[in-house]
Every structure is written in C-alpha cells, then in structure tokens.
Coordinates of C-alpha atoms and ligand atoms in Angstrom, one line a residue:
M1 CA 0.0 0.0 0.3
L2 CA 1.1 3.7 -1.0
L3 CA 1.2 6.9 1.5
T4 CA -2.0 9.2 1.0
T5 CA -4.4 10.7 2.7
Q6 CA -5.9 7.2 3.6
Y7 CA -2.9 6.6 5.7
Q8 CA -3.5 5.5 9.1
I9 CA -1.2 7.1 11.3
V10 CA 1.6 5.2 13.5
P11 CA 3.0 6.3 16.8
G12 CA 6.1 7.6 16.0
I13 CA 5.2 9.8 13.3
D14 CA 4.3 13.5 13.1
A15 CA 1.7 14.3 10.5
P16 CA 0.8 17.4 8.9
A17 CA -1.4 19.8 11.7
Y18 CA -4.2 20.9 9.2
T19 CA -6.1 19.0 6.3
P20 CA -3.7 19.7 3.5
K21 CA -6.9 19.6 1.1
M22 CA -8.6 22.2 2.8
H23 CA -5.9 24.7 1.3
G24 CA -5.3 26.0 -2.1
T25 CA -1.9 26.5 -3.8
G26 CA 0.3 29.9 -3.9
I27 CA 3.3 28.8 -4.6
V28 CA 4.5 27.1 -8.4
H29 CA 7.7 25.6 -7.7
F30 CA 10.3 24.2 -10.5
G31 CA 12.6 21.5 -9.6
V32 CA 11.1 19.1 -7.0
G33 CA 13.9 17.4 -6.4
A34 CA 15.4 16.3 -2.7
F35 CA 16.3 19.7 -1.5
H36 CA 12.8 21.8 -2.1
R37 CA 11.0 18.4 -0.1
S38 CA 13.7 18.8 2.8
H39 CA 13.8 22.5 2.9
Q40 CA 10.7 25.2 1.3
A41 CA 8.1 22.6 1.3
V42 CA 8.7 22.0 5.1
Y43 CA 9.1 25.5 5.9
T44 CA 5.8 25.9 4.2
D45 CA 4.4 22.8 5.8
T46 CA 5.2 24.6 9.3
A47 CA 3.5 27.7 8.0
L48 CA 0.2 26.3 7.0
A49 CA 0.3 24.7 10.4
L50 CA 0.4 27.6 12.3
H51 CA -1.0 30.1 10.4
G52 CA -3.2 28.0 7.5
G53 CA -3.7 30.2 4.2
D54 CA -3.5 29.0 0.6
W55 CA -0.1 28.6 0.3
R56 CA 0.2 25.0 -0.7
I57 CA 2.5 24.1 -3.9
T58 CA 2.3 22.8 -7.2
G59 CA 5.7 21.3 -8.1
V60 CA 7.1 21.5 -12.0
S61 CA 10.1 18.9 -12.8
L62 CA 11.7 20.5 -15.7
Q63 CA 13.6 16.8 -16.4
S64 CA 11.7 13.8 -15.5
T65 CA 8.1 12.3 -14.8
A66 CA 9.8 10.3 -12.2
I67 CA 8.9 12.6 -8.9
A68 CA 5.4 13.7 -10.2
D69 CA 4.4 10.0 -10.6
A70 CA 5.3 9.6 -7.1
I71 CA 4.0 12.4 -5.4
N72 CA 1.1 12.7 -7.6
Q73 CA 0.0 8.8 -6.3
Q74 CA 0.1 9.9 -2.7
D75 CA -2.3 13.0 -3.0
G76 CA 1.1 15.1 -2.7
L77 CA 2.3 13.5 0.9
Y78 CA 5.7 12.3 1.4
T79 CA 8.0 11.7 4.5
L80 CA 11.1 13.7 5.7
L81 CA 13.5 11.9 7.7
T82 CA 15.8 14.1 9.8
R83 CA 19.1 12.2 11.3
S84 CA 20.8 13.7 14.3
P85 CA 24.6 13.7 14.4
D86 CA 25.3 13.0 18.3
D87 CA 23.0 9.9 18.0
S88 CA 21.2 7.9 15.9
S89 CA 17.9 9.3 16.7
V90 CA 15.8 9.8 13.7
T91 CA 12.4 12.2 13.3
V92 CA 9.9 11.0 10.9
R93 CA 7.3 13.7 9.6
I94 CA 4.9 13.6 6.8
I95 CA 4.5 17.0 4.8
G96 CA 1.8 17.9 3.1
S97 CA 2.6 21.1 2.0
I98 CA 3.0 20.1 -2.0
K99 CA -0.6 19.2 -3.8
R100 CA 0.1 18.2 -7.0
V101 CA 3.4 18.1 -9.3
E102 CA 3.3 18.5 -13.0
A103 CA 6.0 16.8 -15.7
A104 CA 6.8 20.0 -18.1
S105 CA 7.4 17.2 -21.0
R106 CA 3.9 16.1 -20.5
S107 CA 1.8 18.4 -18.8
V108 CA 2.5 22.1 -20.5
V109 CA -0.9 23.8 -20.1
E110 CA -1.6 22.7 -16.8
I111 CA 1.8 24.4 -16.2
Q112 CA 1.0 27.6 -18.0
A113 CA -2.1 27.6 -16.5
A114 CA -1.1 27.8 -12.9
L115 CA 1.6 30.6 -13.5
A116 CA -1.2 32.6 -14.9
S117 CA -3.8 31.8 -12.1
E118 CA -4.4 34.8 -9.5
N119 CA -3.8 32.3 -7.0
T120 CA -0.2 32.3 -7.6
K121 CA 1.8 34.6 -5.6
I122 CA 5.1 33.1 -5.7
V123 CA 7.1 31.0 -8.4
S124 CA 10.4 29.3 -7.4
M125 CA 12.9 27.4 -7.9
T126 CA 15.7 25.0 -7.1
V127 CA 16.5 23.6 -10.5
T128 CA 20.5 23.8 -10.3
E129 CA 23.1 26.1 -11.3
K130 CA 23.2 25.0 -14.8
A131 CA 19.1 24.9 -15.7
Y132 CA 19.2 28.9 -15.7
G133 CA 20.9 28.9 -19.2
I134 CA 22.4 32.2 -17.9
D135 CA 25.9 33.7 -19.1
R136 CA 27.0 34.2 -15.5
S137 CA 30.0 37.4 -16.5
T138 CA 27.1 39.6 -17.5
G139 CA 23.7 37.8 -16.5
H140 CA 22.3 38.3 -19.7
I141 CA 20.5 34.9 -21.1
D142 CA 23.4 32.4 -23.0
K143 CA 21.5 32.4 -26.6
S144 CA 24.0 29.1 -27.5
N145 CA 22.3 27.5 -24.9
S146 CA 19.8 25.0 -26.3
V147 CA 16.6 25.4 -23.8
I148 CA 17.2 29.0 -23.7
A149 CA 17.1 28.8 -28.2
H150 CA 14.6 26.7 -27.9
D151 CA 12.7 29.3 -25.4
L152 CA 13.0 32.3 -27.8
S153 CA 12.0 31.1 -30.8
N154 CA 9.0 29.3 -29.2
P155 CA 8.2 31.7 -26.5
D156 CA 4.3 30.4 -26.4
D157 CA 6.0 26.7 -26.0
P158 CA 8.7 27.0 -23.7
R159 CA 11.0 24.3 -22.1
G160 CA 13.0 26.0 -19.7
V161 CA 12.8 27.7 -16.6
I162 CA 13.7 31.2 -17.6
G163 CA 11.0 30.6 -20.2
F164 CA 8.3 29.5 -18.5
I165 CA 8.5 32.1 -15.8
V166 CA 8.4 34.9 -19.2
K167 CA 5.3 33.5 -20.3
G168 CA 4.0 33.4 -17.1
L169 CA 4.4 36.8 -16.4
A170 CA 3.1 37.5 -20.2
L171 CA 0.1 35.9 -19.7
R172 CA -0.7 37.5 -16.5
K173 CA 0.2 41.1 -17.8
E174 CA -2.4 40.3 -20.8
N175 CA -5.0 39.5 -18.4
G176 CA -4.3 42.5 -16.2
L177 CA -3.0 40.3 -13.5
S178 CA -0.1 41.6 -11.1
P179 CA 3.1 39.1 -11.2
F180 CA 4.2 37.2 -9.2
T181 CA 7.3 37.3 -7.1
V182 CA 10.2 35.2 -8.7
L183 CA 12.1 33.3 -5.7
C184 CA 15.0 31.9 -6.7
C185 CA 16.4 28.9 -4.0
D186 CA 19.5 28.1 -5.7
N187 CA 23.4 28.2 -4.9
L188 CA 24.2 31.0 -6.8
P189 CA 25.5 34.6 -5.8
N190 CA 22.9 37.5 -6.1
N191 CA 20.5 34.8 -7.1
G192 CA 17.4 37.3 -7.0
Q193 CA 19.0 39.6 -8.9
L194 CA 20.7 37.3 -11.5
I195 CA 17.3 35.5 -12.4
R196 CA 15.7 39.5 -12.6
S197 CA 18.4 40.3 -15.1
A198 CA 18.2 37.2 -17.1
V199 CA 14.5 36.9 -16.8
L200 CA 14.3 41.0 -18.3
D201 CA 16.9 40.0 -20.8
F202 CA 14.7 37.1 -21.9
A203 CA 11.1 39.8 -22.0
G204 CA 13.1 42.1 -23.6
Q205 CA 13.8 40.0 -27.0
I206 CA 9.8 39.5 -27.0
S207 CA 8.3 42.4 -25.4
Q208 CA 10.6 45.6 -24.5
S209 CA 6.7 46.7 -22.9
L210 CA 6.7 43.1 -21.5
A211 CA 10.3 43.7 -20.0
E212 CA 9.5 47.2 -18.6
W213 CA 6.5 45.8 -16.5
I214 CA 8.3 43.0 -14.9
A215 CA 11.1 45.4 -14.5
T216 CA 8.9 47.7 -12.3
E217 CA 5.8 45.4 -11.2
A218 CA 7.6 41.9 -10.0
A219 CA 10.3 41.3 -7.1
F220 CA 13.0 39.1 -7.1
P221 CA 14.4 38.8 -3.7
S222 CA 17.6 37.1 -3.1
T223 CA 17.7 34.0 -1.1
M224 CA 19.9 31.7 0.7
V225 CA 18.9 28.1 1.6
D226 CA 20.5 25.9 3.5
R227 CA 20.2 22.2 4.7
I228 CA 22.7 19.4 3.5
T229 CA 20.1 16.9 2.0
P230 CA 21.4 13.6 0.4
A231 CA 19.9 11.9 -3.0
T232 CA 17.2 9.4 -2.1
T233 CA 18.4 5.7 -2.3
A234 CA 16.7 2.6 -2.5
E235 CA 17.6 2.0 1.2
L236 CA 15.8 5.2 2.3
I237 CA 12.8 3.9 0.5
T238 CA 12.7 0.6 2.1
E239 CA 13.3 2.1 5.7
V240 CA 10.5 4.8 5.7
G241 CA 8.2 1.9 4.3
S242 CA 9.4 -0.1 7.6
R243 CA 8.6 2.9 9.6
L244 CA 5.4 3.7 7.8
L245 CA 4.1 0.5 7.1
V246 CA 3.1 1.9 4.2
Q247 CA 5.6 2.6 0.6
D248 CA 6.5 6.0 0.1
N249 CA 8.5 6.6 -2.9
A250 CA 8.7 10.2 -2.5
C251 CA 10.6 10.3 1.1
V252 CA 13.7 12.6 1.8
E253 CA 16.3 12.1 4.4
A254 CA 18.2 15.1 5.7
E255 CA 20.1 16.5 8.8
Q256 CA 18.7 18.2 11.5
F257 CA 20.3 21.6 10.7
S258 CA 18.2 23.4 8.4
Q259 CA 18.6 27.7 7.6
W260 CA 17.0 30.1 4.8
V261 CA 17.7 33.8 4.7
I262 CA 15.4 36.1 2.8
E263 CA 15.5 39.1 1.5
D264 CA 11.6 40.6 2.4
N265 CA 11.0 41.7 -1.2
F266 CA 7.8 40.0 -2.3
C267 CA 5.0 42.0 -4.2
C268 CA 2.1 39.5 -3.6
G269 CA 2.6 38.3 0.1
R270 CA 3.9 35.4 1.3
P271 CA 3.2 32.5 3.7
Q272 CA 4.6 33.3 7.4
W273 CA 7.6 31.2 6.8
Q274 CA 9.5 33.5 9.9
D275 CA 7.4 31.4 12.0
A276 CA 9.1 28.5 10.6
G277 CA 12.6 29.4 11.1
A278 CA 13.2 31.5 8.1
I279 CA 15.1 35.1 8.7
F280 CA 14.1 38.3 7.0
V281 CA 16.9 40.9 5.9
D282 CA 17.1 43.3 4.0
D283 CA 20.0 42.2 2.4
V284 CA 21.0 38.8 2.4
T285 CA 24.5 39.1 0.4
P286 CA 26.5 38.7 3.4
Y287 CA 24.7 35.3 4.3
E288 CA 25.6 34.0 0.8
K289 CA 28.4 34.5 1.0
M290 CA 29.4 32.7 4.1
K291 CA 27.6 30.0 2.5
L292 CA 29.1 29.7 -0.6
R293 CA 32.1 29.8 0.4
M294 CA 32.7 28.2 3.8
L295 CA 30.0 25.4 3.1
N296 CA 30.1 25.1 -0.4
G297 CA 33.4 25.8 -0.8
T298 CA 34.6 23.6 1.6
H299 CA 31.9 20.9 0.1
S300 CA 33.6 21.3 -3.2
L301 CA 37.0 20.4 -1.5
I302 CA 35.7 17.8 0.3
A303 CA 34.3 16.6 -2.7
Y304 CA 37.1 16.4 -5.6
L305 CA 40.0 15.3 -2.5
G306 CA 37.7 12.6 -1.1
F307 CA 36.7 11.4 -4.3
L308 CA 40.4 11.1 -5.7
C309 CA 41.3 9.6 -2.2
G310 CA 39.0 6.8 -2.9
H311 CA 36.5 8.3 -0.1
R312 CA 32.5 7.3 -1.1
F313 CA 31.2 9.7 1.7
V314 CA 31.4 13.1 3.4
R315 CA 31.5 11.6 6.7
D316 CA 34.3 9.5 5.4
V317 CA 36.5 12.7 4.4
M318 CA 36.4 13.8 7.5
A319 CA 37.4 10.5 9.4
S320 CA 40.7 10.8 7.2
P321 CA 43.2 13.2 9.5
S322 CA 44.9 14.7 6.9
L323 CA 41.7 15.7 4.8
R324 CA 40.1 16.7 8.1
L325 CA 43.1 19.1 8.8
L326 CA 42.8 20.7 5.5
V327 CA 38.6 21.1 5.7
E328 CA 39.4 23.4 9.0
S329 CA 41.9 25.4 7.6
H330 CA 40.3 26.0 4.2
I331 CA 37.1 26.9 6.8
R332 CA 39.4 29.2 8.5
C333 CA 40.7 30.5 5.1
A334 CA 37.2 31.3 3.7
A335 CA 36.2 33.1 6.9
R336 CA 39.3 35.5 6.4
T337 CA 37.3 37.0 3.0
L338 CA 34.0 37.4 4.6
P339 CA 32.9 41.1 6.3
I340 CA 31.6 41.0 9.8
L341 CA 28.3 39.7 10.1
K342 CA 26.7 41.7 13.1
N343 CA 24.4 38.3 14.3
I344 CA 26.9 36.0 13.2
D345 CA 30.3 34.6 14.3
T346 CA 32.3 32.8 11.7
A347 CA 34.5 30.8 14.1
D348 CA 30.9 29.3 15.2
Y349 CA 29.9 28.9 12.1
G350 CA 32.9 27.3 11.2
Q351 CA 32.8 24.8 14.0
D352 CA 29.1 23.9 13.5
L353 CA 30.1 22.9 9.7
I354 CA 32.6 20.7 11.2
Q355 CA 30.0 18.8 13.4
R356 CA 27.4 18.8 10.0
F357 CA 29.9 17.3 7.6
T358 CA 30.9 14.7 10.6
N359 CA 27.7 13.7 10.8
V360 CA 27.5 10.1 10.6
N361 CA 24.2 9.0 10.1
I362 CA 24.0 11.0 6.9
A363 CA 25.2 9.5 3.9
H364 CA 26.3 12.0 1.4
E365 CA 28.2 11.0 -1.2
T366 CA 31.2 13.1 -2.7
Y367 CA 30.0 12.3 -6.2
Q368 CA 27.1 13.6 -5.8
I369 CA 28.4 16.8 -4.6
A370 CA 31.7 16.8 -7.3
M371 CA 28.7 17.3 -10.6
D372 CA 28.3 20.4 -11.7
G373 CA 32.0 21.5 -11.0
S374 CA 32.6 24.6 -13.7
Q375 CA 29.1 26.0 -12.3
K376 CA 29.7 25.7 -9.2
M377 CA 33.6 26.2 -8.5
P378 CA 33.5 30.1 -9.4
Q379 CA 31.5 31.3 -6.4
R380 CA 32.6 29.1 -4.0
I381 CA 36.3 29.1 -5.1
F382 CA 38.1 31.2 -7.4
E383 CA 36.3 34.4 -6.0
P384 CA 37.2 34.3 -2.7
A385 CA 40.7 32.7 -4.2
L386 CA 41.0 36.0 -6.3
E387 CA 40.3 38.2 -3.2
S388 CA 42.8 36.2 -1.2
L389 CA 45.3 37.1 -3.5
Q390 CA 44.6 40.3 -4.1
L391 CA 44.8 40.5 0.1
N392 CA 47.8 38.6 0.4
L393 CA 45.4 36.1 2.5
P394 CA 46.3 32.1 1.9
I395 CA 45.7 30.6 -1.4
E396 CA 46.9 27.0 -0.8
S397 CA 43.5 25.2 0.0
Y398 CA 41.7 27.2 -3.2
A399 CA 44.9 26.0 -5.4
I400 CA 44.8 22.0 -4.3
T401 CA 40.9 22.3 -4.8
T402 CA 41.3 23.2 -8.1
A403 CA 43.8 21.2 -9.0
A404 CA 41.5 18.1 -7.4
W405 CA 38.6 19.1 -9.1
I406 CA 40.8 19.7 -12.8
R407 CA 42.2 15.9 -11.8
Y408 CA 38.4 14.6 -11.4
C409 CA 37.2 15.9 -14.4
A410 CA 39.9 13.6 -15.9
G411 CA 37.3 10.9 -15.8
I412 CA 39.4 8.3 -14.9
D413 CA 40.5 7.1 -11.4
V414 CA 43.7 5.8 -10.5
E415 CA 42.7 2.3 -11.1
G416 CA 41.8 3.5 -14.7
K417 CA 38.3 3.1 -13.8
K418 CA 36.0 5.6 -15.9
Y419 CA 33.7 7.5 -15.1
D420 CA 31.2 10.5 -15.5
I421 CA 32.2 14.0 -14.7
R422 CA 28.7 15.0 -15.0
D423 CA 28.9 18.9 -15.8
P424 CA 27.6 21.0 -18.8
A425 CA 31.4 21.9 -19.6
Q426 CA 32.2 18.4 -19.9
A427 CA 33.1 18.4 -23.4
E428 CA 35.5 21.3 -23.4
L429 CA 37.1 19.9 -20.5
S430 CA 38.0 16.5 -21.3
A431 CA 38.8 17.7 -24.9
V432 CA 41.7 19.6 -22.5
F433 CA 43.0 15.7 -21.6
S434 CA 42.5 14.5 -24.9
R435 CA 45.1 17.2 -26.2
E436 CA 47.3 17.6 -23.2
T437 CA 47.6 13.9 -22.3
G438 CA 47.5 12.1 -25.7
A439 CA 43.7 10.5 -27.0
E440 CA 45.0 7.3 -26.0
R441 CA 44.7 6.8 -22.5
Q442 CA 43.4 10.6 -21.2
L443 CA 45.9 10.5 -18.1
E444 CA 49.5 8.9 -18.7
P445 CA 51.6 7.9 -15.5
Q446 CA 54.4 9.6 -14.5
L447 CA 53.6 13.1 -16.6
E448 CA 56.3 15.5 -16.8
P449 CA 55.5 18.5 -14.2
Q450 CA 55.3 21.1 -17.2
R451 CA 51.9 19.1 -18.7
A452 CA 50.0 19.8 -15.4
E453 CA 50.9 23.6 -16.5
S454 CA 49.5 23.4 -19.6
V455 CA 46.7 21.4 -18.4
C456 CA 46.1 23.7 -16.0
K457 CA 46.5 26.6 -18.7
A458 CA 44.2 25.3 -21.2
V459 CA 41.2 24.5 -18.4
F460 CA 41.8 28.2 -17.2
S461 CA 41.5 29.7 -20.6
I462 CA 37.7 28.2 -21.3
P463 CA 35.6 30.8 -21.1
G464 CA 33.6 31.7 -18.6
I465 CA 34.4 29.5 -15.9
V466 CA 37.8 30.8 -14.0
P467 CA 38.0 34.7 -13.7
A468 CA 40.7 36.4 -16.2
E469 CA 42.6 38.2 -13.5
L470 CA 43.3 34.7 -11.4
A471 CA 44.2 32.7 -14.4
Q472 CA 46.9 34.8 -15.5
S473 CA 48.3 35.0 -12.0
E474 CA 51.7 33.4 -11.9
W475 CA 51.7 32.2 -9.0
W476 CA 48.0 30.9 -9.3
L477 CA 49.4 28.7 -12.0
S478 CA 52.4 27.8 -10.1
R479 CA 50.3 26.8 -7.2
T480 CA 47.7 24.3 -9.0
S481 CA 50.2 23.0 -11.3
L482 CA 52.4 21.8 -8.6
Y483 CA 49.5 20.1 -6.9
L484 CA 47.9 18.9 -10.1
D485 CA 51.3 17.2 -11.3
L486 CA 51.2 14.9 -7.9
M487 CA 47.7 14.1 -8.7
L488 CA 48.5 13.2 -12.2
N489 CA 50.7 10.9 -10.9
D490 CA 48.8 9.6 -8.1
D491 CA 50.9 11.2 -5.5
M492 CA 47.6 12.8 -3.2
Q493 CA 49.0 11.9 -0.2
S494 CA 52.2 14.3 -1.1
A495 CA 49.8 17.0 -2.2
L496 CA 47.9 16.3 1.1
T497 CA 51.1 16.5 3.1
I498 CA 52.5 20.0 1.4
V499 CA 49.0 21.8 1.5
N500 CA 48.7 21.1 5.3
R501 CA 52.2 22.4 6.1
E502 CA 51.6 25.6 3.9
L503 CA 49.0 26.3 5.7
K504 CA 50.2 25.9 9.0
T505 CA 52.9 28.0 8.1
I506 CA 50.5 30.7 7.3
D507 CA 47.7 30.0 9.8
Ligands
LIG1 C1 26.5 21.2 -2.2 C2 25.1 21.7 -2.0 O1 25.7 19.6 -3.9 C3 26.4 20.7 -3.6 O2 27.0 21.1 -4.3 O3 27.4 21.9 -2.0 O4 23.7 21.2 -2.3 C4 25.1 21.7 -0.5 O5 24.8 20.7 0.1 C5 24.0 22.3 0.5 O6 24.2 24.0 -0.6 C6 23.4 22.4 1.7 O7 22.3 23.1 2.2

C-alpha cells in the first residue's frame, strides 16, 4: 500500500497539523528534487500548520516524470526523515504542503495555467545552477544554450525555467493581473538579481513593454538556503516503508540543521515562513557569501579530494586526519574573506560546519557534490581565491581544490576506471585531457610537470569559468600546477602533506 491521505498514522510519526486539501495553492515551484522537499516545502508545511492560508505548492519537474508520478499517486504526501549528528535518533514527519507535481514533458498547458492563475503569488525554484542558461559574466541569457534558444524561438511553448517564467508573466500582463514574486533558491551568488537580469533580458527579446512591466512590478528577492540533503536511495525508501508500514516513493532524508535567509521583498504576499524559522533581512548578500564560501566551497574541496582519495561519503573524508586538517584550515581561510556579520560569528559557524560534515548518520556522496563543478567552482572557490590573492591571504587550499577538480575532470580514477564527470562543460574539459595527455589513454602515468601546467592553463582558458585576473596570476598557476602534477602522478598523500604544511605556517 502507498502513503496517501487514507494513511492510518502509526505512533512516532508526525503528520500535518492541518488538513492539506482544505488549502489552495499559492506557489508554483520548479525543481521538486530532494532539496526542495527537505527545505522550502517543510517551512511551508510548518507555516500552513501555524497560520493556514492558500499556500500549498504546485511542483514542476523540468527533467523527468518520476517524482510527479510518485508524489501524485500519494496525494502529494511524502516523508521527511531527519538524522541527528549526536546519536542515531531520527524524526519522521509527513509533509502535506505539495498539492501536485506536473512534469513539463507532458503538462505544459497545466503549468502555464498555474503560472497565469490569480492564486499564484510566488514562483520559486531549485533547478541547479546550470538549468537557467545564464551567462554569469554578463547576467544575460546565454543564447548558445539549447533550451534558451528553443524558448526564444518558441516563447509560447517553453521548456526551460526562464522561458516558463516569462511566459507566465506575459499571460498575467495580458489578463490584467499583477506579476508574481520570483524566488530563486539555488546556490548562486545574488540569486535574485541574477535571475531578474536574465528574465528581463529574455522578456526584452519578446516585448520591450513586457520587460518594463516586469522591471517595475515584479519582485526578485535573493535567498540563502541551507540543509544537507543526500539524494534519496532505495535503502531510504525501504527504511521509511518499515517505519510507516506503507510505501513512500517520494521520501527524503536530511540533517536536522536547516537555515533559510530571505530578502523581504515580495510583491503579492508570502507565507509566514518566519514562524517556521526563516530569517527575513534587508540584504542577504553577506549570508549568501558566507554559506557559498564556507559551506559549499569546503564541500567542493571535500568532494574532489575525497573522491580522488577513494572516499565515498563526506563523513569518510572527515574521518581521514590529513583531509580533516585541510577542511578545518580551508574553513578558516574562507572566513577571512568575509565581511563582519552583526549576528553571526564565523568561527562558531565554522565549528558547526565541521560537526555537520562529520555527521555519521548522513551518507552524503562526494560524487553527488562533485557534479557540475564548472558551475559551482566560480562562486565557491575562484572568487574567494582571487580576493585572497589580492589581499595577500593564503590561497593554498583553493589551489589544491582547483587541482583536484581538474584531476577529477580527467574522468578516470587511479585504477583506470572511467566515470562520468557530469558537467555541462564536459566536452571542453575532456578535450583538454585528450589534447594534453594524448588521445589513447586520457592519463599517462608519470607525466612531466610541464604537462600539469599546460593542463591548468588550458582549463583556465575555457571561457566563463576562471576569472581572467586569477587565470593570469603566475603564483596561482604555479600552485595549482604543483598540486596537479602530484595528483596526475597518483601522489595524493604528498599533495596533502604539502598543503597542510603550507597552511600551518600561514595559519
Ligand atoms: C552541495 C550542496 O551538492 C552540492 O554542491 O554543496 O547541495 C549543499 O549540500 C547544500 O547547499 C547544503 O545546503
């Protein structure tokens, strides 16, 4: 039997403290992945229980039909399991804030109707960094992106998130409605501003007056979202099934910690998320920067170095003394690049991060975090590295992370096993390796050091990834090449010994 509204609750399980079907929808959310289900949908569930209102969510899946099929068969219900870092206690909570999920591949009409509906006040998204099709150096849409190109030629039949948002806004303007608030919940710097600029650019290609209307009437608050959420596994589905005594194919698991900082700029109302723990501020930028550099940047370090050292999960990386030392140093280095925040002590925040990464009850795969490096590294590693270089702060941990990312992009491990690097710049990155190290085998053992330098230079010159000023720094090139040389020769341990020694003398 499946989890549905007919479910007879068993002791120890929390259920919505409201009747979901009594509440209409007010939010359309793109990207109903594990993160949305462990974060925004949970804040909304709490706000519905406390204050009621028509704030349930219509989800949209752009890529697949799986979650729509799973969740719709369960009347929108699913389970969130949270795991404590201190013991093996778990909380099990059924969430009722999602009403239905539509798959873009088959329900374009329903999605457009939801966007155009007067009831819709907020359109939010967690679609990953790459899904927007934005040229991040200009903030404009990237016309060479196939989804953007499709949507520009077929604005009435969009496939991508920017195309859908603009179509929805155009319908609302035609019907004399106000626009909705666009709330980007992806780990992008200045996410509200960035999406605003892309939406205005796209809309302007269709109609100048539409773009002007959006610019004056719509709101694009920035947000910082945080909760470590591993991808759902078959083991989790089995575990949840045995706790609920019914099957739940849409369940998620996450750490207990959760944070959401939001710029309070909504054009037509919002749920009372503050009573569910969200923090509303005038300017999210400092929080966003702190999280992107201290949490996500360190995550990328853990992912690439950990993967290359053969560690499957973040917690395994934290159990390795030399890697843990590096993680601790990197967190301190990243903190030094941040402005002082009134209510947050970055040293405490860093301590909490160490605890969260060490959580033995969370199985967060390094390979999951390693995905899409070309989209993540700029804000997590390259920007703070450049600032550190300019301020004479240590760059070693950024350099070794960059070398590890490049080595990871070879797509072949020390035993010669190939893996998919899962990156939108995969073609350009793989081409570097075939060009620099010979087409036969992507990696040759015992590469001479000049090879590492030329691989670094070639990666740094791929447009739109590494800032030019950083790429041109001789010091940066020499440090990344030094670490890459050791990694290409399968000597991770020496690379770690050098970086920890360097950081110890600077720290
Ligand atoms: C991770 C994030 O996969 C990744 O790139 O760094 O998903 C991270 O777990 C979340 O941002 C935590 O809030």
